[in-house]
Amino acid sequence: MTIRRVLVANRGEIARRVFRTCRDLGIETVAVHSDADAGMPFVAEADLAVRLPGSAPSETYLRADLVIDAARRTGADAVHPGYGFLSENADFAREVEKAGLTWIGPSPESIDEMGSKIRAKEIMGAAGVPILSVDVDAVTDADLPLLVKASAGGGGRGMRVVERLEDLEGELEKARAEAASAFGDGTVFVEPYLPRARHVEVQVLADTHGTVWAVGDRDCSIQRRHQKVVEEAPAPNLSEQARTTLHTAARAAAEAVDYRGAGTVEFLVDGDRVFFLEMNTRLQVEHPVTEMVHGIDLVAAQIAIAEGKPLEGEVGEPQGHAVEVRLYAEDPSDDWAPQTGTIRAFEFPDGVRVDSAVEVGSTVGIHYDAMIAKVIAHGPDRTTALRTLVDALRRARIHGVTTNRSALRQILEAQQVQDADLWTSMLEEHGSQWLRATEIDPFAPVAAALAEATVTAASSPVLNRIPAGYRNVPSQPHVREYDGVEPVRYRSQGGRLTVDGVTVVSIDAGGETVRVQLETEGVTRRYAVALGDDVVDVDGPEGSVSLRTVPRFVDPADVVAEGSLLAPMPAAVTDVKVADGDRVSKGDAVVVLEAMKMQHTITAPADGVVSGLAVTVGQQVEAGAVLAVIEEEAGA
């Protein structure tokens, strides 16, 4: 059987990733997309595309009937699920096969068996795979700490760490609510939490002829809120005993459920001890690091297995080392709040692999996961791979949305990471030390101000006959202000712009980008400046920064009342805990928001009375919108 046209039941970077392999294999492609995604790159790259009306996942990518109908209408003969959404939904896989389409994934029976983490542990225990377990009804202080996990999902959603027995019921309730929202299934379970253990996984491939490969291992220990941040292959500093146990257990796990296709078996590793976590019956986000060290295209392997072809040869030893980071639209300085915006620049240097969901002009919205790209570096050894990746993040040009890029650089440069001393809670324990506030290059605002002055003078039919930065009070400098940085003061002398302590070597305003060269103490720095209506994007030797121009006058309408609770990001209101007139105490929940699949509780900043409640459940709000006002009571 030969696959000729593949529909990818997914979006973003994984859809683009699958399309890329399909093009290499001469296979036609079909995209499905929500209204929010109509202008995204993956839609334009497909040979055919079908609109799924609506924007919420429940209306679109989670609608199995609409996806299968799209496959029928476009003549697709196979469906690739990607990861997330319906990728581990056994009923969807059954409906795909019932429709006469080829399912590029494991059998529905295998998905069922591994889809429930509770059932999966039972199967693994029977197969001799080491597991962690605890009876939630018989938990004692001796079992602490505990980890509450969603049975039906992953990605850190529905997951809570419990340090005290009295917190268990509350954390179970929160985990159930988040799991139900993210996966449509609120079932959760608990297991012992091993904070110093590592998260190591094994990539497996299995064909329909009885061959099972363990395609190397990956370390995914660097996590934030149980969401992977950095992944690498092979897993460094593993004992040979642990590595052998991992590969043997992964093959046993695949054989226990008669697995086919690509899958991942995840483990906790504590020294030489190995414990089964879960099996993901799909491709993983971090699959590129395995591809790069083993020279294998895992999507091509998935397709070949779905066509009934056998795995041939053997898995070779890993060549070199690969490290991947997940680039998110989020602000680490604002408690990692998800961010939205339109991409103005998105460019990485040569030498790294970038699997991205976006390009220039793409809009990052509130409806989906905040990951916009994965950046992967490969080198002959781990040190080289890490250094290459850090440098690529430094030199990348990304504007239009706030990302975690600087935080990723700092994590990769942390001494424990460099030494491969890894464990799952290391970021929570050391993040405050590693993730220092990013200092803006002090010369970036200077370059921005000079570029603006030059372009303004050149574009005005009157001002172009006046030296740039001219003032009718020559003794005073011209002042340019940007949010969060010191004002820039510059003068125009003899037709040249000058800044105290800085030599302006050159300013080239030709083209869309202004090139500025500055010299200080014999050191020359080069900047590329892109001017917008109220923001200036600057790329220089210390990285990128976007500077927002401070307006000369403030509109009184923009001033909000004291005590106003503002939405930290664009989001949907999922719960309102109060009513106008209610008395609240500091820390009480007022409004619950959901953005990019994560819930955010907005709490009262002080004791007081609720007034001006401005939102209702189901409402969409923009960043900065007033949700409610807490009026502090006299003497409070």
XYZ file of C-alpha atoms in Angstrom:
636
model
C 0.000 0.000 0.000
C 1.363 3.406 -1.001
C 0.327 6.664 0.645
C -0.244 9.448 -1.865
C -1.918 12.308 0.021
C -1.633 13.013 3.760
C -3.917 15.198 5.859
C -2.204 16.514 8.995
C -4.764 16.811 11.787
C -2.786 19.494 13.557
C -1.357 22.988 13.247
C 1.749 25.117 13.673
C 5.272 23.789 13.617
C 4.394 20.086 13.695
C 2.151 20.470 10.647
C 5.010 22.208 8.809
C 7.411 19.510 9.996
C 5.259 16.690 8.577
C 4.663 18.599 5.339
C 8.417 18.956 4.861
C 8.986 15.197 4.932
C 5.958 14.599 2.719
C 7.387 16.949 0.113
C 10.705 15.076 0.272
C 8.831 11.810 -0.333
C 6.664 13.189 -3.135
C 3.490 12.928 -1.051
C 0.749 15.554 -1.425
C -0.411 17.411 1.691
C -3.655 18.692 3.191
C -3.991 21.187 6.053
C -6.984 21.819 8.267
C -7.148 25.162 10.015
C -9.246 27.223 12.368
C -10.283 30.790 11.607
C -7.553 32.062 13.926
C -4.957 30.114 11.918
C -6.124 31.079 8.421
C -3.045 33.209 7.788
C -0.459 30.918 9.403
C 2.456 29.479 7.377
C 1.386 25.829 7.662
C -1.831 26.598 5.784
C -0.002 28.250 2.902
C 2.523 25.407 2.659
C -0.063 22.653 2.168
C -1.202 21.644 -1.312
C -4.824 21.810 -0.132
C -6.412 23.394 2.928
C -9.809 23.067 4.605
C -11.302 25.607 7.007
C -12.678 24.386 10.322
C -15.087 27.167 11.404
C -14.261 28.724 14.762
C -11.086 29.320 16.744
C -11.293 27.358 19.981
C -9.722 23.869 19.834
C -13.035 22.322 20.886
C -14.677 23.800 17.793
C -11.905 22.914 15.369
C -8.861 20.682 15.873
C -10.649 18.496 18.424
C -13.606 17.862 16.102
C -12.838 14.393 14.717
C -15.889 14.477 12.442
C -14.793 17.701 10.749
C -11.236 16.460 10.276
C -12.333 13.178 8.697
C -14.815 15.002 6.468
C -11.957 17.252 5.319
C -9.918 14.169 4.422
C -12.809 12.771 2.374
C -13.430 16.032 0.534
C -9.772 16.483 -0.401
C -9.119 12.894 -1.434
C -6.548 12.282 1.298
C -5.763 8.617 1.828
C -3.912 8.978 5.151
C -4.026 11.054 8.344
C -1.022 12.096 10.430
C -2.077 13.379 13.874
C 1.088 15.265 14.893
C 1.137 15.717 18.674
C -1.452 17.158 21.011
C -5.120 17.556 20.046
C -6.402 14.157 18.743
C -3.009 12.467 18.420
C -3.597 10.088 21.337
C -7.351 9.702 20.897
C -8.096 6.055 20.190
C -11.653 6.783 19.047
C -10.331 9.219 16.445
C -7.875 6.607 15.189
C -10.739 4.114 14.884
C -12.886 6.589 12.956
C -9.989 7.323 10.589
C -9.576 3.610 9.841
C -13.348 3.101 9.619
C -13.423 5.815 6.939
C -10.996 3.754 4.866
C -8.027 6.021 5.583
C -4.552 5.011 6.714
C -3.779 6.057 10.278
C -0.128 7.078 10.582
C 0.242 5.981 14.163
C -0.149 3.044 16.544
C -3.260 0.892 16.676
C -6.277 2.255 18.549
C -5.876 -0.628 20.994
C -2.320 0.439 21.859
C -3.465 4.039 22.296
C -6.241 2.877 24.626
C -3.885 0.825 26.737
C -1.332 3.598 27.119
C -3.825 6.484 27.069
C -4.716 5.996 30.710
C -1.599 6.435 32.785
C -3.238 4.362 35.507
C -3.889 1.429 33.161
C -0.463 1.891 31.552
C 1.274 1.369 34.887
C -0.656 -1.860 35.429
C 0.415 -3.176 32.013
C 4.034 -2.143 32.532
C 4.156 -3.749 35.951
C 2.899 -7.011 34.464
C 5.554 -6.762 31.727
C 8.347 -6.418 34.291
C 8.937 -2.713 33.677
C 9.796 -0.940 36.983
C 7.047 1.478 38.090
C 6.239 4.036 40.805
C 2.899 3.759 42.579
C 0.981 4.963 45.643
C -2.589 4.392 46.862
C -4.220 7.837 47.084
C -6.666 6.548 49.706
C -3.867 5.375 51.974
C -1.379 8.209 51.675
C 0.663 9.088 54.775
C 3.310 11.683 55.581
C 5.913 9.063 54.737
C 4.766 9.157 51.082
C 5.397 12.893 50.705
C 6.106 14.704 48.520
C 3.501 13.553 45.976
C 2.876 14.397 42.353
C -0.719 14.732 41.119
C -0.972 13.981 37.380
C -3.666 13.949 34.720
C -4.335 10.421 33.479
C -5.298 11.505 29.963
C -2.715 14.134 29.100
C 0.719 15.629 29.485
C 2.685 18.818 28.971
C 2.503 19.690 32.663
C -1.241 20.400 32.562
C -3.228 18.924 35.404
C 0.002 18.359 37.345
C 0.589 19.521 40.931
C 3.273 18.876 43.576
C 1.873 18.254 47.070
C 4.168 18.859 50.054
C 1.549 18.595 52.838
C -1.269 16.078 53.286
C -3.762 18.840 54.104
C -3.175 20.318 50.621
C -3.893 17.069 48.773
C -7.661 17.461 48.281
C -7.338 21.055 47.060
C -4.575 20.190 44.614
C -6.554 17.193 43.340
C -9.509 19.500 42.641
C -7.337 22.015 40.774
C -5.640 19.253 38.770
C -9.002 17.743 37.803
C -10.300 21.109 36.598
C -7.199 21.830 34.514
C -7.114 18.293 33.093
C -10.783 18.487 32.126
C -10.185 21.830 30.401
C -7.074 20.673 28.541
C -7.980 17.050 27.686
C -11.711 16.663 28.260
C -10.975 14.119 31.000
C -10.598 15.137 34.642
C -9.203 11.791 35.859
C -6.022 12.225 37.907
C -3.743 9.989 39.977
C -0.836 10.426 42.369
C 2.644 8.992 42.574
C 5.750 9.614 44.702
C 7.581 12.772 43.683
C 11.330 12.350 43.270
C 12.621 15.936 43.045
C 16.251 14.940 42.401
C 15.450 12.375 39.723
C 16.061 12.928 36.019
C 13.490 12.714 33.244
C 14.929 10.453 30.545
C 13.008 8.968 27.636
C 13.630 6.412 24.916
C 12.462 6.791 21.327
C 10.978 3.568 19.961
C 10.077 2.497 16.435
C 8.123 -0.675 15.801
C 6.959 -2.138 12.496
C 4.159 -4.578 11.738
C 6.631 -7.456 11.281
C 7.698 -7.797 14.920
C 10.783 -5.562 14.920
C 11.145 -3.026 17.740
C 13.941 -0.480 17.837
C 15.082 1.615 20.769
C 16.377 4.642 18.871
C 18.547 6.143 21.576
C 17.654 8.197 24.636
C 16.959 11.827 25.455
C 17.244 13.850 28.644
C 14.327 16.222 29.284
C 15.018 17.086 32.916
C 15.095 20.869 32.550
C 11.441 21.733 33.047
C 9.282 24.594 34.246
C 5.948 23.732 35.810
C 6.514 20.196 34.516
C 6.737 21.482 30.935
C 9.951 20.573 29.126
C 12.207 23.517 28.298
C 15.484 21.923 27.131
C 15.946 18.458 25.615
C 19.110 16.711 24.478
C 20.348 13.472 22.979
C 21.976 11.290 23.971
C 21.171 11.690 27.677
C 24.479 12.808 29.271
C 26.101 11.301 32.372
C 23.998 8.146 32.420
C 25.505 5.044 33.945
C 25.739 2.110 31.556
C 23.477 0.156 33.894
C 20.780 2.815 33.728
C 21.076 3.163 29.934
C 20.808 -0.582 29.403
C 17.791 -0.755 31.718
C 16.127 2.127 29.898
C 16.474 0.597 26.435
C 15.464 -2.883 27.594
C 12.416 -1.529 29.449
C 11.366 0.649 26.480
C 11.407 -2.323 24.108
C 9.467 -4.397 26.650
C 6.896 -1.625 26.946
C 6.376 -1.471 23.185
C 6.127 -5.244 22.902
C 3.632 -5.404 25.788
C 1.068 -3.427 23.794
C 1.954 -4.764 20.324
C 3.110 -1.302 19.361
C 3.601 0.000 15.826
C 5.027 3.267 14.567
C 6.919 5.915 16.529
C 6.437 6.308 20.267
C 8.266 7.438 23.362
C 8.651 5.670 26.687
C 9.380 8.101 29.519
C 11.200 7.272 32.747
C 12.444 8.801 35.958
C 16.103 7.973 36.563
C 17.579 8.153 40.060
C 21.191 7.009 39.851
C 21.021 3.447 38.565
C 17.312 3.158 39.405
C 14.794 3.497 36.564
C 11.011 3.970 36.926
C 8.379 3.996 34.177
C 6.455 7.270 33.876
C 4.289 6.956 30.781
C 4.284 6.029 27.113
C 3.426 8.685 24.542
C 1.803 6.981 21.561
C 2.825 9.664 19.088
C 5.751 11.721 17.896
C 7.303 13.912 20.595
C 8.008 17.635 20.433
C 11.674 16.854 21.068
C 12.065 14.248 18.308
C 14.544 16.422 16.310
C 17.425 15.772 18.726
C 17.097 12.037 18.084
C 16.900 12.613 14.342
C 20.083 14.672 14.365
C 22.253 12.262 16.348
C 20.948 9.105 14.650
C 20.568 10.447 11.108
C 16.983 9.261 10.817
C 13.793 11.001 9.669
C 11.217 9.820 12.195
C 8.261 11.144 10.187
C 9.469 9.227 7.128
C 9.771 6.139 9.332
C 6.196 6.642 10.563
C 4.936 6.805 7.000
C 6.944 3.758 5.904
C 5.603 1.703 8.822
C 2.041 2.820 8.040
C 2.609 1.576 4.473
C 3.547 -1.835 5.885
C 7.268 -1.634 5.217
C 9.690 -3.378 7.609
C 12.406 -1.665 9.611
C 15.660 -2.648 7.918
C 19.162 -2.798 9.320
C 19.979 -1.753 12.870
C 20.020 1.413 14.936
C 23.500 2.906 14.864
C 25.348 4.527 17.730
C 24.579 8.246 18.240
C 26.862 10.605 16.365
C 27.738 13.725 18.300
C 25.277 15.560 20.508
C 22.095 17.600 19.908
C 20.319 20.092 22.157
C 16.871 21.608 21.636
C 15.132 24.532 23.317
C 11.472 25.461 23.101
C 10.933 29.088 22.163
C 7.746 30.351 23.787
C 5.748 33.547 23.437
C 5.914 34.332 27.140
C 7.442 36.896 29.465
C 9.745 35.382 32.122
C 9.872 38.726 33.949
C 6.076 38.668 34.363
C 5.746 35.205 35.908
C 6.070 33.655 32.442
C 2.731 35.089 31.316
C 1.773 34.096 27.734
C 2.234 36.866 25.174
C 0.525 37.736 21.923
C 1.414 39.890 18.959
C 2.315 40.009 15.286
C 5.792 38.867 14.295
C 7.804 41.745 12.809
C 11.115 39.874 12.494
C 12.006 36.189 12.826
C 15.470 35.199 11.690
C 18.114 32.770 12.978
C 21.740 32.418 11.884
C 22.910 29.443 9.839
C 24.128 26.384 11.713
C 21.004 25.501 13.688
C 17.753 23.775 12.816
C 14.604 25.825 13.442
C 11.206 24.107 13.401
C 8.868 27.084 13.628
C 5.159 27.796 13.642
C 5.615 31.417 12.602
C 7.264 33.723 10.128
C 7.217 37.483 9.569
C 3.593 38.633 9.582
C 2.269 35.704 11.647
C -0.042 36.513 14.548
C 0.422 34.757 17.887
C -3.009 34.591 19.550
C -4.563 33.312 22.764
C -6.160 30.089 21.573
C -3.248 27.654 21.391
C -0.015 26.599 23.049
C 2.538 29.394 23.474
C 5.387 27.540 21.737
C 6.285 29.292 18.485
C 9.437 27.383 17.531
C 12.040 24.814 18.463
C 15.721 25.612 17.952
C 18.123 22.667 17.709
C 21.914 22.630 17.558
C 24.074 19.613 16.716
C 27.782 19.297 17.330
C 30.524 16.699 17.638
C 30.189 16.915 21.428
C 27.866 18.387 24.048
C 30.002 21.456 24.741
C 29.992 22.464 21.078
C 26.253 21.898 20.706
C 25.496 24.042 23.768
C 27.814 26.828 22.640
C 26.319 26.847 19.137
C 22.791 27.035 20.504
C 23.566 29.877 22.923
C 25.195 31.862 20.125
C 22.249 31.274 17.779
C 19.834 32.567 20.411
C 22.004 35.646 20.913
C 22.210 36.457 17.210
C 18.587 35.677 16.319
C 16.304 38.554 15.289
C 12.867 38.148 16.913
C 10.491 41.091 17.212
C 6.776 41.589 17.643
C 6.172 39.286 20.588
C 7.987 38.837 23.891
C 9.709 35.441 24.160
C 11.704 33.402 26.645
C 14.842 33.649 24.498
C 17.012 35.423 27.080
C 15.908 32.990 29.785
C 16.872 30.068 27.552
C 20.364 31.515 27.096
C 20.794 31.912 30.831
C 19.579 28.378 31.516
C 21.975 26.886 28.962
C 24.872 28.877 30.432
C 24.173 27.851 34.055
C 27.056 25.870 35.521
C 24.917 22.868 36.526
C 23.596 22.609 32.969
C 27.053 22.960 31.491
C 28.222 20.175 33.821
C 25.201 17.973 32.938
C 24.197 17.848 36.615
C 20.495 17.538 35.818
C 17.272 16.862 37.740
C 13.614 17.692 37.160
C 13.218 20.445 39.779
C 16.502 22.220 39.075
C 14.850 25.198 37.398
C 12.437 25.754 40.289
C 15.309 25.495 42.764
C 17.864 27.633 40.935
C 15.814 29.768 38.550
C 16.002 32.802 40.825
C 19.810 32.634 40.613
C 20.062 31.830 36.911
C 17.339 34.055 35.511
C 18.603 37.491 36.348
C 16.896 40.513 34.860
C 18.116 41.018 31.324
C 20.076 44.243 31.020
C 19.470 46.228 27.888
C 22.572 47.078 25.909
C 23.056 50.769 26.904
C 24.029 51.689 23.349
C 20.876 50.176 21.767
C 18.691 53.196 22.745
C 21.411 55.508 21.406
C 21.344 53.710 18.057
C 17.535 53.862 18.046
C 17.388 57.596 18.789
C 20.008 58.452 16.166
C 18.274 56.303 13.561
C 14.931 57.985 14.274
C 16.451 61.457 14.073
C 18.162 60.656 10.779
C 15.065 59.180 9.139
C 12.802 61.975 10.413
C 15.059 64.637 8.950
C 15.471 62.805 5.656
C 11.726 62.227 5.182
C 10.557 65.805 5.796
C 10.602 68.282 2.869
C 11.274 71.028 5.409
C 13.484 69.268 7.917
C 15.764 67.754 5.287
C 17.296 71.200 4.909
C 17.908 71.382 8.663
C 20.585 69.349 10.457
C 19.158 66.250 12.136
C 18.203 66.849 15.770
C 18.113 70.639 15.255
C 16.708 72.737 18.125
C 16.149 76.467 18.234
C 17.933 76.469 21.600
C 21.386 75.241 20.489
C 22.715 74.957 24.046
C 20.228 72.217 24.908
C 20.392 68.635 23.601
C 17.556 66.840 21.887
C 15.965 64.205 24.177
C 14.444 60.885 23.108
C 12.718 58.698 25.693
C 11.913 54.987 25.604
C 10.155 52.887 28.235
C 12.455 51.380 30.839
C 15.747 53.016 29.817
C 17.588 56.246 30.459
C 16.625 59.117 28.108
C 18.973 59.595 25.161
C 20.390 63.112 24.748
C 22.053 64.016 21.488
C 23.068 67.133 19.571
C 23.582 68.128 15.987
C 26.920 69.820 15.421
C 28.107 70.755 11.990
C 25.475 68.548 10.407
C 26.583 65.536 12.468
C 24.738 63.827 15.322
C 26.753 63.486 18.519
C 26.225 61.790 21.868
C 28.482 62.396 24.850
C 31.045 59.607 25.140
C 30.045 58.041 21.809
C 31.509 58.518 18.353
C 28.944 58.121 15.584
C 30.939 56.302 12.931
C 28.131 56.090 10.364
C 24.361 56.011 9.897
C 23.055 54.392 6.729
C 19.322 55.011 6.346
C 19.004 53.325 2.962
C 16.371 50.577 2.835
C 13.922 49.455 5.507
C 16.627 48.968 8.142
C 18.873 51.765 9.404
C 22.481 50.647 9.953
C 24.203 52.476 12.793
C 27.867 52.146 13.787
C 28.999 53.556 17.118
C 32.438 53.696 18.711
C 33.183 53.897 22.422
C 36.660 53.673 23.919
C 38.017 52.272 20.682
C 35.350 49.560 20.368
C 32.998 49.635 17.359
C 29.457 48.297 17.691
C 27.047 47.740 14.798
C 23.271 47.960 15.082
C 20.358 47.296 12.756
C 17.358 49.501 13.575
C 13.803 49.048 12.272
C 11.442 51.952 12.980
C 7.731 51.526 13.695
C 4.944 53.903 14.674
C 5.510 53.608 18.419
C 8.192 50.941 18.728
C 11.799 50.639 17.535
C 13.423 47.231 16.991
C 17.176 47.155 17.560
C 19.530 44.238 16.857
C 23.096 44.479 18.063
C 26.055 42.513 19.459
C 24.260 41.850 22.765
C 21.089 40.582 21.140
C 17.748 42.159 20.263
C 15.550 44.670 22.025
C 12.294 46.422 21.159
C 11.996 49.917 22.587
C 8.614 51.568 23.025
C 8.627 55.318 22.476
C 7.373 57.363 25.434
C 4.666 59.737 24.210
C 5.138 63.419 24.957
C 1.583 63.754 26.248
C -0.559 61.262 28.237
C -4.225 60.827 27.306
C -6.280 61.084 30.533
C -8.545 58.331 29.180
C -5.619 55.939 29.419
C -5.286 56.410 33.189
C -7.008 53.627 35.140
C -8.547 53.899 38.589
C -6.481 53.046 41.631
C -7.009 49.415 42.664
C -7.810 48.258 39.141
C -7.064 44.614 38.355
C -5.717 44.387 34.810
C -5.565 41.397 32.499
C -1.859 40.440 32.236
C -2.373 38.971 28.759
C -5.122 38.491 26.167
C -7.277 35.688 27.532
C -10.713 34.175 27.996
C -12.558 34.614 31.292
C -13.357 31.130 32.640
C -14.592 32.009 36.125
C -15.627 35.068 38.120
C -15.378 34.452 41.855
C -16.922 37.706 43.134
C -19.733 40.193 42.583
C -19.853 43.958 42.931
C -20.030 44.888 46.595
C -18.306 41.744 47.873
C -15.640 42.171 50.514
C -12.384 40.406 49.703
C -9.124 39.813 51.532
C -5.668 40.164 50.054
C -4.925 37.068 47.965
C -8.559 36.071 47.396
C -9.347 34.839 43.872
C -11.301 37.410 41.853
C -11.196 36.265 38.216
C -9.785 33.175 36.504
C -8.395 33.594 32.984
C -7.303 31.005 30.442
C -4.706 31.734 27.770
C -2.748 29.281 25.646
C -4.192 26.291 27.542
C -3.032 27.579 30.946
C -5.202 28.979 33.728
C -4.246 32.196 35.535
C -5.938 33.334 38.757
C -6.159 37.083 39.333
C -6.226 37.827 43.067
C -7.067 40.812 45.213
C -3.944 42.924 45.890
C -5.320 44.126 49.238
C -8.326 43.907 51.560
C -11.253 45.839 50.176
C -14.588 45.922 48.350
C -15.185 44.872 44.755
C -16.506 47.605 42.488
C -16.647 48.059 38.747
C -16.645 44.331 37.942
C -16.194 44.521 34.185
C -16.130 40.929 32.927
C -18.310 37.837 32.661
C -17.555 34.161 32.066
C -16.754 33.449 28.421
C -15.672 36.995 27.637
C -12.438 37.609 25.704
C -10.220 40.346 27.150
C -7.155 42.112 25.818
C -3.929 42.650 27.745
C -4.329 45.615 30.077
C -8.143 45.442 30.177
C -9.690 46.344 33.542
C -11.269 43.234 35.090
C -12.463 44.780 38.352
C -11.571 47.438 40.890
C -10.761 46.676 44.528
C -11.475 49.735 46.669
C -9.459 49.575 49.849
C -11.512 50.317 52.948
C -10.425 53.112 55.236
C -7.888 51.841 57.739
C -7.372 48.614 55.800
